[in-house]
CSV table of C-alpha atoms in Angstrom, one decimal:
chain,number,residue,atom,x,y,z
A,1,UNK,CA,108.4,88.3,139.2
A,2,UNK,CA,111.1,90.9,139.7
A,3,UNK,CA,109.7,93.6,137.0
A,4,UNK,CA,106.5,93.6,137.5
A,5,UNK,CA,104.0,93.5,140.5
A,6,UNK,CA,100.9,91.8,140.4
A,7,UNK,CA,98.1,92.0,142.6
A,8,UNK,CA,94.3,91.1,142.7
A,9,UNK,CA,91.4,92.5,144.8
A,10,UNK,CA,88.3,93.1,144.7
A,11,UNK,CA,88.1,91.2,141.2
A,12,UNK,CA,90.5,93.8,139.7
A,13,UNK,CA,93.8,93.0,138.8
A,14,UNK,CA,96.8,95.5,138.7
A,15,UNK,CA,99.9,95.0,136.9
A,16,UNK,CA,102.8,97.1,137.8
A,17,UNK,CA,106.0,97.6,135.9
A,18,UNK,CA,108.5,98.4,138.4
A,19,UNK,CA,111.9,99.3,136.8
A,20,UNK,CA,111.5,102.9,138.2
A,21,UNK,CA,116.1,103.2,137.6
A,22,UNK,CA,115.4,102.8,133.4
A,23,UNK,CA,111.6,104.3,133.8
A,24,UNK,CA,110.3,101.0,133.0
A,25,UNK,CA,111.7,100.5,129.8
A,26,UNK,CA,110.7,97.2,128.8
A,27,UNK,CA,113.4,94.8,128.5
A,28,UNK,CA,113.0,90.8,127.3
A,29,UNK,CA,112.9,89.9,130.6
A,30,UNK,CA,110.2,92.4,131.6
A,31,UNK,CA,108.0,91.9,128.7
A,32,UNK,CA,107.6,88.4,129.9
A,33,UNK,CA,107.1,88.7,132.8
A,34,UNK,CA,103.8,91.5,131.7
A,35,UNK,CA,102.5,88.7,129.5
A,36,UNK,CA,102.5,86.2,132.5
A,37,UNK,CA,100.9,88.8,134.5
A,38,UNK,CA,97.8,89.4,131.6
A,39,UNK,CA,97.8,85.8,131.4
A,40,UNK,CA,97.8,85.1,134.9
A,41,UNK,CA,95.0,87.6,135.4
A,42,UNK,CA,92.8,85.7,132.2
A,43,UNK,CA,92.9,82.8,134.0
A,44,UNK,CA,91.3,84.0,137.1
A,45,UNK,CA,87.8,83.8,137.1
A,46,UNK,CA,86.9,86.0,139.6
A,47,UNK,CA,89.5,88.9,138.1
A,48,UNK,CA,86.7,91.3,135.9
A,49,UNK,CA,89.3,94.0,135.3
A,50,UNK,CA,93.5,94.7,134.7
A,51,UNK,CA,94.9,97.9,135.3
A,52,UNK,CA,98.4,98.9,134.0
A,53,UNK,CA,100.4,101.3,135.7
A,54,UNK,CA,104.2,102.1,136.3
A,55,UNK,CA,103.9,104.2,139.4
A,56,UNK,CA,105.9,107.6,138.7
A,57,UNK,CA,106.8,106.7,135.1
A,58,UNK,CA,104.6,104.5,133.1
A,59,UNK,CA,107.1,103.2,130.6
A,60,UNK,CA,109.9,105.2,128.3
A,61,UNK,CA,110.3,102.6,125.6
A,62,UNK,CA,112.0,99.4,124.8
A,63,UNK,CA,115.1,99.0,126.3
A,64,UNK,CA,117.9,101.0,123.9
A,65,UNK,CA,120.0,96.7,124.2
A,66,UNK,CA,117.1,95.1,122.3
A,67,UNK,CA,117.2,97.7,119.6
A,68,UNK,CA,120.7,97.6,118.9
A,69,UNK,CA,121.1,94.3,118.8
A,70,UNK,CA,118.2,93.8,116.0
A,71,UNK,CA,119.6,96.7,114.2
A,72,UNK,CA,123.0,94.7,114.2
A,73,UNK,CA,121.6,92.1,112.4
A,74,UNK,CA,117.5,92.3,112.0
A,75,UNK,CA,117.1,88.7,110.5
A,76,UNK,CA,119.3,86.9,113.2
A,77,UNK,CA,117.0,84.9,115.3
A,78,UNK,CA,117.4,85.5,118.7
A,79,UNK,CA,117.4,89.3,118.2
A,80,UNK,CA,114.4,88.8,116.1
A,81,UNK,CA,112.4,87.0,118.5
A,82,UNK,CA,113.4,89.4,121.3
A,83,UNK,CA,112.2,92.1,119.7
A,84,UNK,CA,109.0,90.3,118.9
A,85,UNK,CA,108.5,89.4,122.7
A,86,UNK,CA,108.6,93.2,123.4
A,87,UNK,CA,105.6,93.4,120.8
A,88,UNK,CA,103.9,90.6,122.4
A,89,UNK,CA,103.5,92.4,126.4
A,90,UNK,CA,101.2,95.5,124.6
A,91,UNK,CA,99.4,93.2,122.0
A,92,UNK,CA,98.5,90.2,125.2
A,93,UNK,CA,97.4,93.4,127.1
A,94,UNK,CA,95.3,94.5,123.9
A,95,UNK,CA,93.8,90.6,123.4
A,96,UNK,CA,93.0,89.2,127.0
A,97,UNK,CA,89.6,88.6,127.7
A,98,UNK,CA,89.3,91.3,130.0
A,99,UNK,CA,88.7,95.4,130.3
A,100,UNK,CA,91.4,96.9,130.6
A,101,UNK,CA,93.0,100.3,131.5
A,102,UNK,CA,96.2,101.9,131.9
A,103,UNK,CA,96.9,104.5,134.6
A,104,UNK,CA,99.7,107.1,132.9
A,105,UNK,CA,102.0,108.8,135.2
A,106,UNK,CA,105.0,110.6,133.9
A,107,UNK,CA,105.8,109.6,130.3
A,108,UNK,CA,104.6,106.9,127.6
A,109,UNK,CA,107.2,106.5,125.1
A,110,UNK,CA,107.5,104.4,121.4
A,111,UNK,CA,106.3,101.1,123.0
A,112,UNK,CA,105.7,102.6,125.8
A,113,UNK,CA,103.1,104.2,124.5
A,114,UNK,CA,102.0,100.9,122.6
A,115,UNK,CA,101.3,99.2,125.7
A,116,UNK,CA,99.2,102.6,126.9
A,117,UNK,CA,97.0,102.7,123.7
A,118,UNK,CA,96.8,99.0,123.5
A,119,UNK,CA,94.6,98.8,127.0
A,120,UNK,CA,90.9,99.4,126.5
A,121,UNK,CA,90.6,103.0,128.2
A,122,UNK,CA,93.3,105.5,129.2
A,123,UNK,CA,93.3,107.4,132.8
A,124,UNK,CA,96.1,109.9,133.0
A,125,UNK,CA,98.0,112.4,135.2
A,126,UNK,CA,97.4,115.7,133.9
A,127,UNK,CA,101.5,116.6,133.5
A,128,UNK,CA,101.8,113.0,131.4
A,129,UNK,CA,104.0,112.8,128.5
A,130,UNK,CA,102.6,111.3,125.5
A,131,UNK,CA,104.6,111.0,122.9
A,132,UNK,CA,106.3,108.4,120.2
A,133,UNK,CA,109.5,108.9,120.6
A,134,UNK,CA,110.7,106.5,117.5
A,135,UNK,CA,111.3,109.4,115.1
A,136,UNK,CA,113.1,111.3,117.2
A,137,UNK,CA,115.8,108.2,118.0
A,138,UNK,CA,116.2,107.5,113.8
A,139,UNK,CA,114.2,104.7,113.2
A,140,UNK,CA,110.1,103.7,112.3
A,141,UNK,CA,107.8,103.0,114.2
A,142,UNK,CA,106.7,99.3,115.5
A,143,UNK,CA,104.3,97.3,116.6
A,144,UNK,CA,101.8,98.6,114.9
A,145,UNK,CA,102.3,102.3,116.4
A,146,UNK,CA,100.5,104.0,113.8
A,147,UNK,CA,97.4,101.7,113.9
A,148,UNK,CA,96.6,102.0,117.5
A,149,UNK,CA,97.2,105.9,117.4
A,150,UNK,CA,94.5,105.9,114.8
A,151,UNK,CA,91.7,103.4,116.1
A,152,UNK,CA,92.1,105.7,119.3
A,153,UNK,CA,92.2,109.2,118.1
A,154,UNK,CA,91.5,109.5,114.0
A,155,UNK,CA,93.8,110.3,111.4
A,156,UNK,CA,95.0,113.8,112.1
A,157,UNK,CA,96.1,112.6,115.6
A,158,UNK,CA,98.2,110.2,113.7
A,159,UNK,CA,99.6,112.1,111.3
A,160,UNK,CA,100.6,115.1,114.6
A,161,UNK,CA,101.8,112.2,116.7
A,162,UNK,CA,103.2,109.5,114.4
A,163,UNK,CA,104.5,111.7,111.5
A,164,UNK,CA,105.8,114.6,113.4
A,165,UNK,CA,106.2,113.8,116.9
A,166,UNK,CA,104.2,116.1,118.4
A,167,UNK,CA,104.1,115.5,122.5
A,168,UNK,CA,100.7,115.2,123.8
A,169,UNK,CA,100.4,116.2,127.9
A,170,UNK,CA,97.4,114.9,129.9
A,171,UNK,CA,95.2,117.4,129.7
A,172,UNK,CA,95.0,117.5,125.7
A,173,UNK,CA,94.9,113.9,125.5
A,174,UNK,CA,91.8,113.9,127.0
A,175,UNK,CA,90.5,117.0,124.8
A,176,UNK,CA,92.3,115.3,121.7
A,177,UNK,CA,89.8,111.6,122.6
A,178,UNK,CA,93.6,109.5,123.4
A,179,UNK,CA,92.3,109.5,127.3
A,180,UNK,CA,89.1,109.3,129.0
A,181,UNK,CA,90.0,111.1,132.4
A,182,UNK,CA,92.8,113.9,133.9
A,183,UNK,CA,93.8,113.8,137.6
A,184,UNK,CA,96.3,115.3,139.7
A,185,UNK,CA,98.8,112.8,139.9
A,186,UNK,CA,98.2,111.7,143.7
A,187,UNK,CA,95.0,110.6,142.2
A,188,UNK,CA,95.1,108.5,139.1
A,189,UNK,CA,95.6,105.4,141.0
A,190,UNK,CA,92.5,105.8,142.2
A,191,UNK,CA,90.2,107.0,139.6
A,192,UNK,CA,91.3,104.4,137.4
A,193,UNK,CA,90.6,101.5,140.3
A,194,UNK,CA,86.9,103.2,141.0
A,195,UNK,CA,86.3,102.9,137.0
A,196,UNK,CA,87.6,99.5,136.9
A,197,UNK,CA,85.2,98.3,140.1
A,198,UNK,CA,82.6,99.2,138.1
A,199,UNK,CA,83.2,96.3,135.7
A,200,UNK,CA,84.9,94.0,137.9
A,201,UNK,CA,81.6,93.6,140.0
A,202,UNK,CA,80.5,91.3,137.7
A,203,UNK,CA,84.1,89.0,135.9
A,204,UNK,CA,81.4,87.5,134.0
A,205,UNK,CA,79.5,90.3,132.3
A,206,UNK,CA,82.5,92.4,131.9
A,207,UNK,CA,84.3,89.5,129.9
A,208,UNK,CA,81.4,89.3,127.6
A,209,UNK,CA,81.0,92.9,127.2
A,210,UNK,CA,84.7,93.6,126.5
A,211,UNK,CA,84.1,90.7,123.5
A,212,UNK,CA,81.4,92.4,121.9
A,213,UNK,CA,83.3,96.1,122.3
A,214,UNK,CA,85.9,95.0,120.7
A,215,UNK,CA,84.4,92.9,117.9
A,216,UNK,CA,81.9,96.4,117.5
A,217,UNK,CA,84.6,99.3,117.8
A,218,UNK,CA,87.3,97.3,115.7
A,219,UNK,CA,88.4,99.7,112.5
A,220,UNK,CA,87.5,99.0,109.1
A,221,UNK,CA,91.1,99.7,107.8
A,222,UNK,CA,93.8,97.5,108.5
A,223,UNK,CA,94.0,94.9,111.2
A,224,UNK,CA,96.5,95.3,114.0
A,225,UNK,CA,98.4,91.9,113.6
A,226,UNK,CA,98.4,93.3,109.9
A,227,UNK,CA,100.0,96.3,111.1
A,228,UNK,CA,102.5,94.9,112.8
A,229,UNK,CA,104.3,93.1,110.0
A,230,UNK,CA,103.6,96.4,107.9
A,231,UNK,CA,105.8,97.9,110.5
A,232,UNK,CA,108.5,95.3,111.0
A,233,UNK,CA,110.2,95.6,108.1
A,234,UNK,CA,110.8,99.6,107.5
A,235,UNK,CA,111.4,99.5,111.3
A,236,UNK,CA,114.4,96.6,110.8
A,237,UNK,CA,115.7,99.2,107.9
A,238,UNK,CA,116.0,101.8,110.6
A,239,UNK,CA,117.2,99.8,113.1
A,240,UNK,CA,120.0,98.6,111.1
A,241,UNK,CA,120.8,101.6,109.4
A,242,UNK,CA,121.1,103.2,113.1
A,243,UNK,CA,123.0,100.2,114.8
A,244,UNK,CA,124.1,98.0,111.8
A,245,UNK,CA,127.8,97.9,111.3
């Protein structure tokens, strides 16, 4: 991997995204290499926990290439499916078989924020930057953006976040129900890894567990896979009205 660490210990697993010169926008290449990682750390029975981190920036978006080059042509295959693979790293972090958390340093932006809110539970520096970001670039939201806003934080989150772009810091994530814990940021690695060892003491339990969390807490609106195709279509519009010829 060249994008992203991975490392296991203890029975928790830690995926890093380490493109610290674009702020680990996610690019093709990257997003592949994160779903290998999830993958990698499903398949590894003595792994009872994942956390996602990006070290000083957690992740500002997809790449600015891949959006271009579906908004030049949104049907065309390949730009289709790269797009799509960029949707795949935050909803394999969302579906493994495993708890997991992210770790939020610096900012979370568009997808990055996807992958953030896609992850089970939510540690956070207090000075992180929450924030959508599509708006504010011209074009919808994807990947089912407004979905995971609301099954983590209730409609009038959404609406602040995903209609009018409010930025949401640390601190009033937590207040606001996005995040479950603040730290300084010397210390986020670490409170996230002492939650995670809680579940990764026992793979077994904590896969079962995460199961039945997730079949309990799932929202009575619409599905997320559901979401996504709502989303892919005005988002193509924007795309293509902001890079189209």
């Amino acid at each position: 991997m060249t994008e992203v660490r991975y490392a296991a210990a203890d029975g928790v697993a830690t995926i890093t995204l380490d493109a610290p010169d674009r702020r680990n926008a996610l690019s093709v290449e990257m997003s592949r290499e994160l779903i290998d990682a999830a993958r990698t750390a499903e398949s590894d029975a003595s792994v009872g926990a994942v956390i996602v981190t990006g070290g000083q920036h957690f992740c500002a978006g997809a790449v600015r290439s891949v959006l271009a080059e579906t908004g030049k042509d949104p049907v065309e295959d390949t730009a289709y499916r790269n797009l799509e693979t960029v949707y795949s790293a935050f909803t394999t972090i969302g579906s493994i078989d495993l708890p997991t958390i992210a770790a939020v340093r610096g900012a979370a932006v568009g997808a990055g924020l996807n992958l953030a809110l896609a992850t089970d539970l939510r540690i956070v520096s207090r000075t992180a930057r929450l924030l959508p970001g599509f708006a504010q670039i011209g074009i919808h939201p994807g990947g089912g953006h407004l979905h995971l806003l609301h099954r983590v934080a209730g409609r009038e989150v959404t609406a602040a976040m995903g209609l009018f772009g409010e930025e949401v810091s640390g601190e009033r994530a937590v207040e606001l129900g996005i995040a479950w814990s603040a730290h300084d940021d010397t210390e986020v690695a670490d409170a996230a890894r002492a939650v995670a060892a809680r579940a990764a003491a026992d793979p077994d339990l904590a896969r079962r567990l995460v199961r039945s969390f997730r079949r309990e807490t799932a929202p009575g609106g619409l599905a997320w896979d559901a979401a996504v195709e709502v989303e892919h279509s005005p988002q193509m519009w924007s795309l293509r009205r902001k890079h189209g010829a």
